[in-house]
Amino acid sequence: MKSYHALALKEIKAQKVTFILILIAIILSTMMTTVIGQSAGVLSAMRQQQAITLGGDRYATFVQVNQEQVKALQNDSRLSFVGGYVTLGTSELNSFLSLGLNEYQYDVTAVYPTISQLKEGRLPEAPMEIALPEDVLHYLGFTGNLGDTIPLSLSKALRHGVELSSYDFTADFMLVGITGSNYLNYTSGGVTGIVGPGTAASLLPDNYFYYNVDFRTADKNTFQGTVNDLVSTLSIHELDTLYNTPYLDALGIQYDAGGANTPSQGFSLMLTAGIMVGLLLLLAAGLVIYNILKIAVSERIKHYGTLRAIGGEKGHLYFIVTAQVLLLCAIGIPVGLLLGAFSAKGILTAATSLLSPNIFLVQSREELNRLIAENRSDNGLFLFASILITLIFAFIAAIPAARYAAKVSPTVAMAGRNITVKRRKRKTKKIRNFEAFYARLNLKRNRGRTAVTILSLVMSITVFITLQGFTNMLNAASGMENNHFGDYAIANETEGFSTDILDTMEQNEMVQSVATIQFSMYLPDADNQISEIDIGFQLQPGETFQIAGLNFSYLTRFANDWLSAEEIERVKAGEACIVRNPIAINYGDEEMAHSNFETGDTITIAGKTIPIIATLNGYTRYIGISNSGFTNGVQVIVSDQLYPELTGTSAYNELLPTLANSANRESFDAVIEQLCQDIPGTTYLSYEETDRQLAESFEQVRLLAWGLILFVALIGLLNIINTVYTNIHTRVAEIGMQRAIGMSARSLFKVFLWEGAYYGLFAAVIGSMAGYICTIFVDAATTDTIQLVAIPIIPIAQATVLSIGACLLATCIPLKRISGMSIVDSIEAIE
């Protein structure tokens, strides 16, 4: 032998099957890192595209700003995009929906692709031209054509200010375009129409003409600091910054959402979860390489002992083992890169070809392919990173085997394995199934190999379960799914619904639960006094007094993320209340006096003193009927048990039923329509189309992510087969000996099949627990809170079946070949 380099190559040739298995593991690892990298950019781009669908291509919006402030924003170098628009006013379509008309002073299609997606005609280009969504024309009862005139009654109020009255007017518009229906805005009670340039200036008085400004910052890292500085410098009202939270989360931009006092941490946790999943993937592949290499080294321990005896140093043995891995990496990594690139392209093409390009918010298949191509991470830097990661994990996996070969004593190694059998005291038991009993003994015989084999399977199962939870993190709409309570909203602001009607609806087999709202508003007289109800304090000018009663179903969903269970129970029992403070009114730069309550105070209503358990400020979490918005004033939120005692009425103004999974929508629609006929003034809104459109917005990401999950699951499956195959292949001599002493081929098959089943079962149990723990951390990336989550039963069941099936398959493949060998050949076989 001239060189240890030659010995490394000779060992590879001598143990072809073993090193082919290692080569397969290296190829699969490289494919995995390549596919993940190729897909990561596309998944990120699709998630951002979904966020743009939901809230537009903007980071935030300043509302009610003047011309001077708009110019200052346009001249600010820290902003990469500034676009203003004027809200012309709103027109009530029904008690749940209102139409808002906007005049955009920039290309609306670039920022709001959803509301500007044309079905017919064109977008407005001149004053008094209008484009409306298809569903809005239905609500308006319009039966004309493009070019016809549509009269609309509009109303515009200041968001805040000393003027409390609104400006009401009627105008005739010419319909020039019909846009697609956007059901996503149904949850906020508003849909958007577009008017032509110059319309607002011709219809609005000066004091009602103000701008809303959409913007993006040039530097994502300094977004919140820039916003805070602009608010301070330009004297923008503290409540007049609207954050596009789905887009900010998709981009990983830190923000303080509207004074919530808690900056978004979703992206940092998402990044942590992503790194965790990636490490699990690489550990799974690394364990396969380690397991096979450790077995290969132990099989050739005599040869290493001989090398040590003739003068070989420990470093030489380290070199032989690591050189083998390096040679295999030189072959496997290029193959893995090529296969990974083709696999990623196949996954993306297959996933995107299943649905219409409209779901991806593009107009054609070519545009969709361009979007994917632009975001594929196939540059040289990433490919180098993929190579480096595979090499590092391959060498990490090789080090324990190399160390094992280097530290062995030459005398012991040349003498062969010295196995000490330790017999434990155990009770004599009846062996009910010999093959299963013998399989358990085999697992205990080499506990280290068994542990590593099971651990490699555990990693693959953990990754499979975790990835399914990780997919939900890619949903930019996840924070919007709870924007509406129930599947329907049924309202009657005058007569209301009796307790009997509520009981009948709750007993309907199609209904899972019903959230309810009771609502009373009291207007003050000229002296700011309220005569209808006795309150123990003086309202300030411009304030109303409101009492809202919530049943337990509504109250729980309303407050479970910011009140404790004990506090919610106190409100439910009528022992406490929640108070929303009125919004401060500004006169110029001066803030006018307004009522203000603090947590821990008490409030007296109708002679009853109630502790205030929490207070709310700003526009968020207000209670209203039929998406009617918030009328400025003091709003007291109590339970439906306390509400009749304070107001003298028990009628419910709004019912929000959630249907059972087996419910028939058409049948329930008939029930609601009958209710509307029986009680005049009753209206309803179904959120079926809203939920469908919301789900479709995520369909693009979900398909791509599942393509990646299934590919990774395939890699895990192949690794399982690889590991079990290696364990059986290295026991050919043992199998020959078992057959020589009389074991039948049938019984031999059963023993190894039981071993495979035990491998899969043990790994499934441990992997399921590990996967659930990882799922908790993945869920924390979307909730910003580490808490117990629902057990992912379906992914666990899938992983269990796949792992056991893979182990049985991996057992059958080598056994079929080995059982055909003669007993003598089996005993003498060394490779």
XYZ file of C-alpha atoms in Angstrom, residues 204-738:
535
model
C -66.421 68.079 -0.974
C -66.166 71.336 1.001
C -62.655 72.359 2.085
C -63.047 71.299 5.725
C -63.977 67.745 4.662
C -61.285 67.449 1.998
C -58.330 65.574 3.513
C -55.933 62.856 2.402
C -55.093 59.341 3.431
C -51.495 58.472 2.590
C -50.184 54.952 1.908
C -46.443 54.530 2.243
C -43.510 52.135 2.348
C -40.178 52.810 4.015
C -36.867 52.410 2.208
C -35.294 50.615 5.180
C -37.375 47.814 6.675
C -35.222 47.663 9.814
C -35.992 51.252 10.801
C -39.694 51.152 9.909
C -41.130 51.763 13.379
C -38.567 54.430 14.210
C -39.377 56.242 10.966
C -43.116 56.068 11.648
C -42.692 57.358 15.186
C -40.545 60.248 13.974
C -43.047 61.175 11.243
C -45.960 61.090 13.704
C -44.056 63.401 16.045
C -42.615 65.733 13.390
C -45.809 66.167 11.363
C -48.146 66.223 14.396
C -50.170 63.270 13.127
C -52.817 62.087 15.576
C -51.724 59.041 17.593
C -54.707 56.994 16.360
C -54.246 57.923 12.705
C -51.619 55.331 11.792
C -53.120 52.185 10.263
C -50.644 49.298 9.974
C -50.911 46.725 7.212
C -50.177 43.927 9.668
C -50.395 40.899 7.291
C -47.820 42.468 4.962
C -45.529 43.603 7.777
C -45.593 40.107 9.270
C -44.880 38.531 5.878
C -41.895 40.829 5.405
C -40.658 40.298 8.956
C -40.858 43.997 9.833
C -41.083 44.841 13.516
C -43.924 47.208 14.352
C -46.027 48.495 17.224
C -49.548 47.839 15.992
C -51.620 50.885 16.653
C -50.536 51.475 20.210
C -50.897 47.851 21.246
C -47.746 48.355 23.344
C -46.430 44.979 22.234
C -44.239 44.927 19.137
C -44.781 42.130 16.676
C -42.465 39.218 17.413
C -43.963 36.746 14.959
C -41.117 36.899 12.465
C -38.336 36.288 14.973
C -40.189 33.264 16.324
C -40.952 32.140 12.777
C -37.268 32.389 11.913
C -36.459 30.348 15.022
C -39.033 27.732 14.049
C -37.640 27.606 10.508
C -34.103 27.078 11.777
C -35.395 24.377 14.130
C -37.089 22.497 11.281
C -33.978 22.793 9.097
C -31.745 21.429 11.847
C -34.120 18.509 12.407
C -33.963 17.677 8.709
C -30.180 17.718 8.646
C -29.933 15.766 11.908
C -32.185 13.070 10.462
C -29.894 12.709 7.442
C -26.765 12.972 9.586
C -27.940 10.163 11.875
C -28.446 7.902 8.866
C -24.872 8.578 7.711
C -23.558 8.100 11.261
C -25.445 4.841 11.781
C -24.310 3.271 8.507
C -20.725 4.477 8.882
C -20.512 3.255 12.490
C -21.700 -0.193 11.383
C -19.190 -0.207 8.497
C -16.308 0.695 10.844
C -17.298 -1.930 13.423
C -17.432 -4.586 10.695
C -13.832 -3.777 9.679
C -12.412 -3.303 13.162
C -9.921 -6.165 12.651
C -8.459 -4.405 9.629
C -7.982 -1.213 11.620
C -6.316 -3.205 14.415
C -3.891 -4.655 11.889
C -3.047 -1.170 10.583
C -2.346 0.000 14.127
C -0.151 -3.056 14.745
C 2.054 -2.356 11.691
C 2.615 1.269 12.651
C -0.493 3.177 11.663
C -1.207 6.239 13.797
C -4.592 7.342 15.119
C -4.506 10.235 12.687
C -4.190 7.811 9.792
C -7.345 6.007 10.862
C -9.141 9.330 11.245
C -8.040 10.147 7.723
C -9.207 6.821 6.256
C -12.755 7.215 7.632
C -13.106 10.916 6.785
C -11.533 10.383 3.332
C -14.218 7.818 2.595
C -16.899 10.381 3.441
C -15.113 13.038 1.358
C -14.946 10.748 -1.677
C -18.623 9.899 -1.316
C -19.491 13.602 -0.912
C -17.541 14.379 -4.087
C -19.870 12.010 -5.934
C -23.118 12.549 -4.003
C -23.229 16.336 -3.616
C -23.189 17.234 -7.352
C -25.800 14.556 -8.017
C -27.900 15.843 -5.112
C -27.662 19.438 -6.348
C -28.880 18.478 -9.810
C -31.679 16.260 -8.520
C -32.676 18.901 -5.955
C -32.885 21.642 -8.575
C -35.013 19.479 -10.870
C -37.168 18.298 -7.960
C -37.820 21.840 -6.740
C -38.810 22.934 -10.221
C -41.091 19.920 -10.510
C -42.732 20.631 -7.139
C -43.389 24.274 -8.009
C -44.644 23.479 -11.511
C -46.922 20.685 -10.322
C -48.357 22.720 -7.457
C -49.017 25.858 -9.488
C -50.507 24.000 -12.432
C -53.364 22.620 -10.348
C -55.235 25.919 -9.997
C -56.117 28.978 -12.022
C -53.570 31.831 -12.064
C -56.324 34.086 -10.673
C -55.875 32.482 -7.256
C -52.255 33.627 -7.353
C -53.398 37.192 -8.189
C -51.822 37.138 -11.639
C -53.523 37.366 -15.002
C -51.799 34.538 -16.866
C -49.742 31.373 -16.458
C -46.732 33.187 -17.931
C -46.906 35.891 -15.280
C -47.144 33.236 -12.570
C -44.092 31.396 -13.924
C -42.208 34.696 -14.039
C -43.094 35.380 -10.385
C -41.784 31.942 -9.404
C -38.621 32.263 -11.512
C -37.789 35.671 -10.018
C -37.947 34.302 -6.482
C -36.164 30.998 -6.860
C -33.027 30.954 -4.737
C -30.759 29.267 -7.287
C -27.832 31.666 -7.180
C -24.257 30.539 -6.640
C -24.147 31.705 -3.021
C -27.051 29.504 -2.041
C -25.661 26.476 -3.898
C -22.364 26.973 -2.091
C -24.254 27.136 1.225
C -26.062 23.887 0.364
C -22.727 22.168 -0.384
C -21.163 23.516 2.802
C -24.087 22.443 5.011
C -24.055 18.920 3.587
C -20.291 18.607 4.033
C -20.407 19.851 7.612
C -23.161 17.453 8.643
C -21.548 14.546 6.805
C -18.243 15.115 8.614
C -19.990 15.613 11.955
C -21.680 12.253 11.376
C -18.328 10.661 10.447
C -16.358 11.895 13.473
C -17.805 9.385 16.033
C -17.074 6.462 13.690
C -13.546 7.746 13.011
C -12.938 8.209 16.721
C -14.183 4.664 17.392
C -11.753 3.279 14.782
C -8.817 5.329 16.077
C -9.116 4.647 19.811
C -9.401 0.853 19.609
C -6.461 -1.171 20.956
C -4.572 -3.106 18.204
C -4.558 -6.284 20.316
C -8.277 -6.172 21.047
C -9.145 -5.220 17.480
C -7.121 -8.056 15.915
C -8.653 -10.531 18.331
C -12.129 -9.636 17.093
C -15.107 -8.338 18.981
C -15.070 -9.161 22.634
C -18.729 -9.213 23.593
C -19.584 -9.633 27.230
C -23.006 -11.117 27.731
C -24.744 -9.766 30.816
C -27.734 -11.801 31.826
C -30.306 -10.021 33.938
C -32.422 -11.689 36.542
C -35.918 -11.966 35.201
C -38.987 -13.967 35.933
C -39.801 -16.930 33.797
C -42.661 -16.060 31.467
C -44.567 -17.968 28.873
C -43.434 -17.055 25.371
C -46.638 -16.490 23.425
C -44.963 -15.474 20.179
C -41.401 -16.696 19.724
C -40.591 -14.464 16.753
C -41.743 -11.315 18.580
C -39.843 -12.397 21.713
C -36.684 -13.080 19.702
C -37.038 -9.736 17.914
C -37.134 -7.943 21.285
C -34.006 -9.788 22.375
C -32.238 -8.694 19.184
C -33.136 -5.066 19.890
C -31.665 -5.348 23.385
C -28.534 -7.128 22.177
C -26.990 -4.015 20.638
C -28.709 -1.192 22.448
C -26.491 1.503 20.900
C -27.316 0.507 17.328
C -31.007 0.160 18.216
C -31.039 3.610 19.837
C -29.364 5.284 16.854
C -31.683 3.547 14.385
C -34.778 4.573 16.323
C -33.402 8.103 16.765
C -32.901 8.509 13.027
C -36.501 7.430 12.499
C -37.651 9.767 15.280
C -36.052 12.734 13.507
C -37.872 11.993 10.274
C -41.224 11.615 12.062
C -40.654 14.790 14.084
C -39.890 16.751 10.932
C -43.000 15.419 9.174
C -45.303 16.438 12.046
C -43.585 19.783 12.602
C -43.668 20.801 8.949
C -47.443 20.450 8.820
C -47.749 22.919 11.676
C -45.085 25.105 10.082
C -47.234 25.451 6.962
C -49.857 27.406 8.913
C -47.208 29.985 9.804
C -46.894 30.846 6.135
C -50.522 31.990 6.078
C -50.455 35.784 5.979
C -54.201 35.745 6.691
C -53.877 33.826 9.958
C -54.341 37.001 11.982
C -57.511 37.878 10.054
C -59.407 34.626 10.504
C -61.021 35.743 13.768
C -62.170 39.125 12.471
C -65.761 37.952 12.438
C -67.674 36.050 15.083
C -69.665 33.152 13.728
C -70.636 32.150 10.206
C -73.557 34.597 10.024
C -74.486 37.971 11.473
C -78.247 38.478 12.059
C -79.319 41.876 13.354
C -82.404 43.817 14.355
C -81.622 47.215 15.853
C -85.214 48.120 16.782
C -87.320 45.252 18.073
C -84.484 42.798 18.620
C -84.761 39.052 19.245
C -86.419 37.450 22.239
C -84.865 34.806 24.474
C -87.185 32.216 22.916
C -85.781 32.945 19.444
C -82.237 32.567 20.779
C -83.130 29.271 22.486
C -84.709 27.956 19.276
C -81.587 28.813 17.276
C -79.239 27.253 19.841
C -81.299 24.033 19.779
C -81.099 23.818 15.980
C -79.005 20.750 15.113
C -77.181 22.725 12.410
C -75.932 25.292 14.954
C -72.844 24.710 17.065
C -73.019 27.921 19.129
C -74.533 31.409 19.050
C -72.732 34.583 20.186
C -75.050 37.476 21.028
C -74.935 41.245 21.469
C -77.382 43.469 23.329
C -76.909 47.166 22.763
C -78.383 50.433 24.065
C -77.183 53.938 23.231
C -78.250 56.999 25.215
C -77.895 60.470 23.707
C -77.409 63.472 26.003
C -79.539 66.600 25.876
C -78.250 70.130 25.458
C -76.923 70.074 29.032
C -75.093 66.754 28.502
C -77.648 65.022 30.732
C -79.241 61.633 30.049
C -82.838 61.246 31.135
C -83.480 57.612 30.117
C -80.997 56.112 32.578
C -79.308 57.207 35.767
C -75.494 57.310 35.569
C -73.261 58.461 38.365
C -71.026 60.825 36.371
C -71.212 63.801 33.986
C -70.620 63.216 30.279
C -68.323 65.635 28.486
C -69.457 67.546 25.359
C -69.920 65.358 22.284
C -70.067 62.058 24.223
C -72.779 59.409 24.273
C -73.379 56.669 26.832
C -73.622 53.040 25.670
C -74.250 49.701 27.342
C -73.349 46.477 25.526
C -74.357 43.048 26.810
C -72.389 40.006 25.634
C -73.236 36.376 26.261
C -70.501 34.006 27.404
C -69.752 32.746 23.880
C -69.080 36.266 22.601
C -67.398 37.448 25.796
C -64.914 34.571 25.776
C -63.781 35.216 22.210
C -63.812 38.955 22.787
C -61.537 38.970 25.828
C -59.727 35.613 26.148
C -56.436 36.991 24.820
C -56.208 39.940 27.244
C -58.289 38.951 30.290
C -57.719 35.952 32.530
C -60.317 33.194 32.879
C -61.117 34.425 36.389
C -61.704 37.989 35.160
C -63.967 36.756 32.361
C -65.953 34.741 34.896
C -66.423 37.864 37.025
C -67.816 39.776 34.047
C -70.050 36.824 33.147
C -71.406 36.688 36.698
C -72.222 40.417 36.620
C -69.602 41.254 39.258
C -67.475 43.471 36.967
C -67.539 45.341 33.658
C -65.250 46.569 30.891
C -65.288 50.264 29.986
C -64.248 51.791 26.673
C -63.143 55.372 27.076
C -64.211 57.931 24.490
C -61.747 59.123 21.877
C -60.290 62.531 22.636
C -61.503 65.360 20.377
C -58.925 67.847 19.146
C -59.527 71.510 18.435
C -56.410 72.468 16.531
C -53.514 71.259 18.680
C -55.588 71.394 21.863
C -57.197 68.253 23.241
C -60.676 68.857 24.634
C -61.881 67.437 27.937
C -63.230 63.884 27.787
C -64.370 61.212 30.218
C -61.671 58.823 31.371
C -61.915 55.701 33.525
C -59.104 53.536 34.857
C -58.917 49.854 35.723
C -59.897 49.472 39.374
C -62.396 52.342 39.321
C -66.123 51.816 39.764
C -69.024 53.065 37.647
C -72.631 53.548 38.779
C -75.452 52.693 36.362
C -79.153 52.588 37.297
C -78.210 52.702 40.957
C -75.834 49.725 40.725
C -72.119 50.237 41.382
C -69.942 47.974 39.229
C -66.151 47.496 39.482
C -64.211 48.190 36.275
C -62.002 45.182 35.574
C -60.401 46.591 32.390
C -60.505 49.637 30.133
C -60.122 50.060 26.369
C -58.956 53.046 24.352
C -58.770 53.978 20.686
C -60.773 52.427 17.850
C -60.041 48.755 18.415
C -62.419 46.212 19.999
C -65.479 48.435 19.998
C -68.921 46.838 20.221
C -71.498 47.837 17.626
C -74.490 46.413 15.797
C -74.369 45.500 12.097
C -70.862 46.871 11.511
C -72.259 50.307 12.300
C -68.951 51.533 13.715
C -68.216 53.266 16.973
C -70.109 56.378 18.047
C -67.852 58.363 20.333
C -68.720 58.055 23.991
C -68.424 55.934 27.110
C -69.160 52.276 26.330
C -69.786 49.885 29.222
C -69.511 46.167 28.386
C -71.317 43.750 30.705
C -72.709 40.213 30.571
C -76.124 39.385 29.160
C -77.173 38.499 32.712
C -76.493 42.013 34.013
C -77.669 43.887 30.928
C -81.487 43.523 31.583
C -81.004 44.730 35.154
C -79.328 47.929 33.949
C -81.448 48.683 30.875
C -84.804 47.084 31.619
C -84.796 45.114 28.336
C -83.686 41.568 27.564
C -83.890 41.643 23.763
C -80.857 40.636 21.727
C -79.919 42.987 18.882
C -77.503 40.735 17.042
C -77.120 36.954 16.779
C -73.887 35.442 15.482
C -74.379 31.699 14.926
C -71.535 29.309 14.194
C -72.658 26.266 12.222
C -71.705 22.671 12.875
C -69.374 21.050 10.348
C -72.196 18.876 9.016
C -74.624 21.790 8.574
C -76.234 22.510 5.219
C -75.791 26.190 4.355
C -78.785 26.330 2.051
C -81.080 24.874 4.703
C -79.856 27.338 7.303
C -80.238 30.227 4.851
C -83.911 29.277 4.605
C -84.228 29.395 8.403
C -82.726 32.900 8.526
C -84.847 34.163 5.646
C -87.958 32.978 7.476
C -86.767 34.812 10.587
C -86.345 37.986 8.528
C -89.953 37.656 7.339
C -91.304 37.005 10.835
C -89.524 39.974 12.450
C -89.573 43.166 10.353
C -86.299 45.050 10.180
C -84.171 41.906 10.463
C -81.185 41.652 8.113
C -78.364 39.145 7.859
C -74.961 38.657 6.285
C -73.284 35.345 5.464
C -69.512 35.057 5.802
C -69.313 31.953 3.608
C -67.822 33.826 0.648
C -65.496 35.728 2.970
C -64.085 32.515 4.419
C -63.820 30.963 0.967
C -61.900 33.911 -0.452
C -59.691 33.983 2.626
C -58.918 30.287 2.224
C -58.207 30.734 -1.482
C -55.739 33.509 -0.707
C -53.682 30.907 1.182
C -54.138 28.163 -1.414
C -51.062 29.254 -3.354
C -48.782 28.969 -0.329
C -50.393 25.805 0.978
C -49.904 23.914 -2.291
C -46.253 24.854 -2.553
C -45.621 24.073 1.108
C -47.304 20.660 0.815
C -45.188 19.873 -2.206
C -42.150 20.539 -0.029
C -43.580 18.526 2.891
C -44.300 15.491 0.728
C -40.827 15.658 -0.784
C -39.207 15.857 2.654
C -41.450 13.005 3.808
C -40.181 10.961 0.850
C -36.598 11.694 1.896
C -37.435 10.630 5.446
C -39.045 7.463 4.107
C -35.972 6.637 2.047
C -33.749 7.302 5.063
C -35.848 4.888 7.123
C -35.479 2.216 4.437
C -31.768 3.012 4.209
C -31.235 2.609 7.950
C -33.201 -0.621 8.405
C -31.658 -2.108 5.246
C -28.184 -1.455 6.664
C -29.031 -3.143 9.958
C -30.202 -6.285 8.189
C -27.483 -6.334 5.530
C -24.719 -6.332 8.134
C -26.273 -9.380 9.820
C -26.029 -11.777 6.873
C -23.681 -14.126 8.734
C -26.001 -14.141 11.745
C -28.941 -15.006 9.525
C -26.999 -17.883 8.004
C -26.185 -19.195 11.479
C -29.842 -19.016 12.545
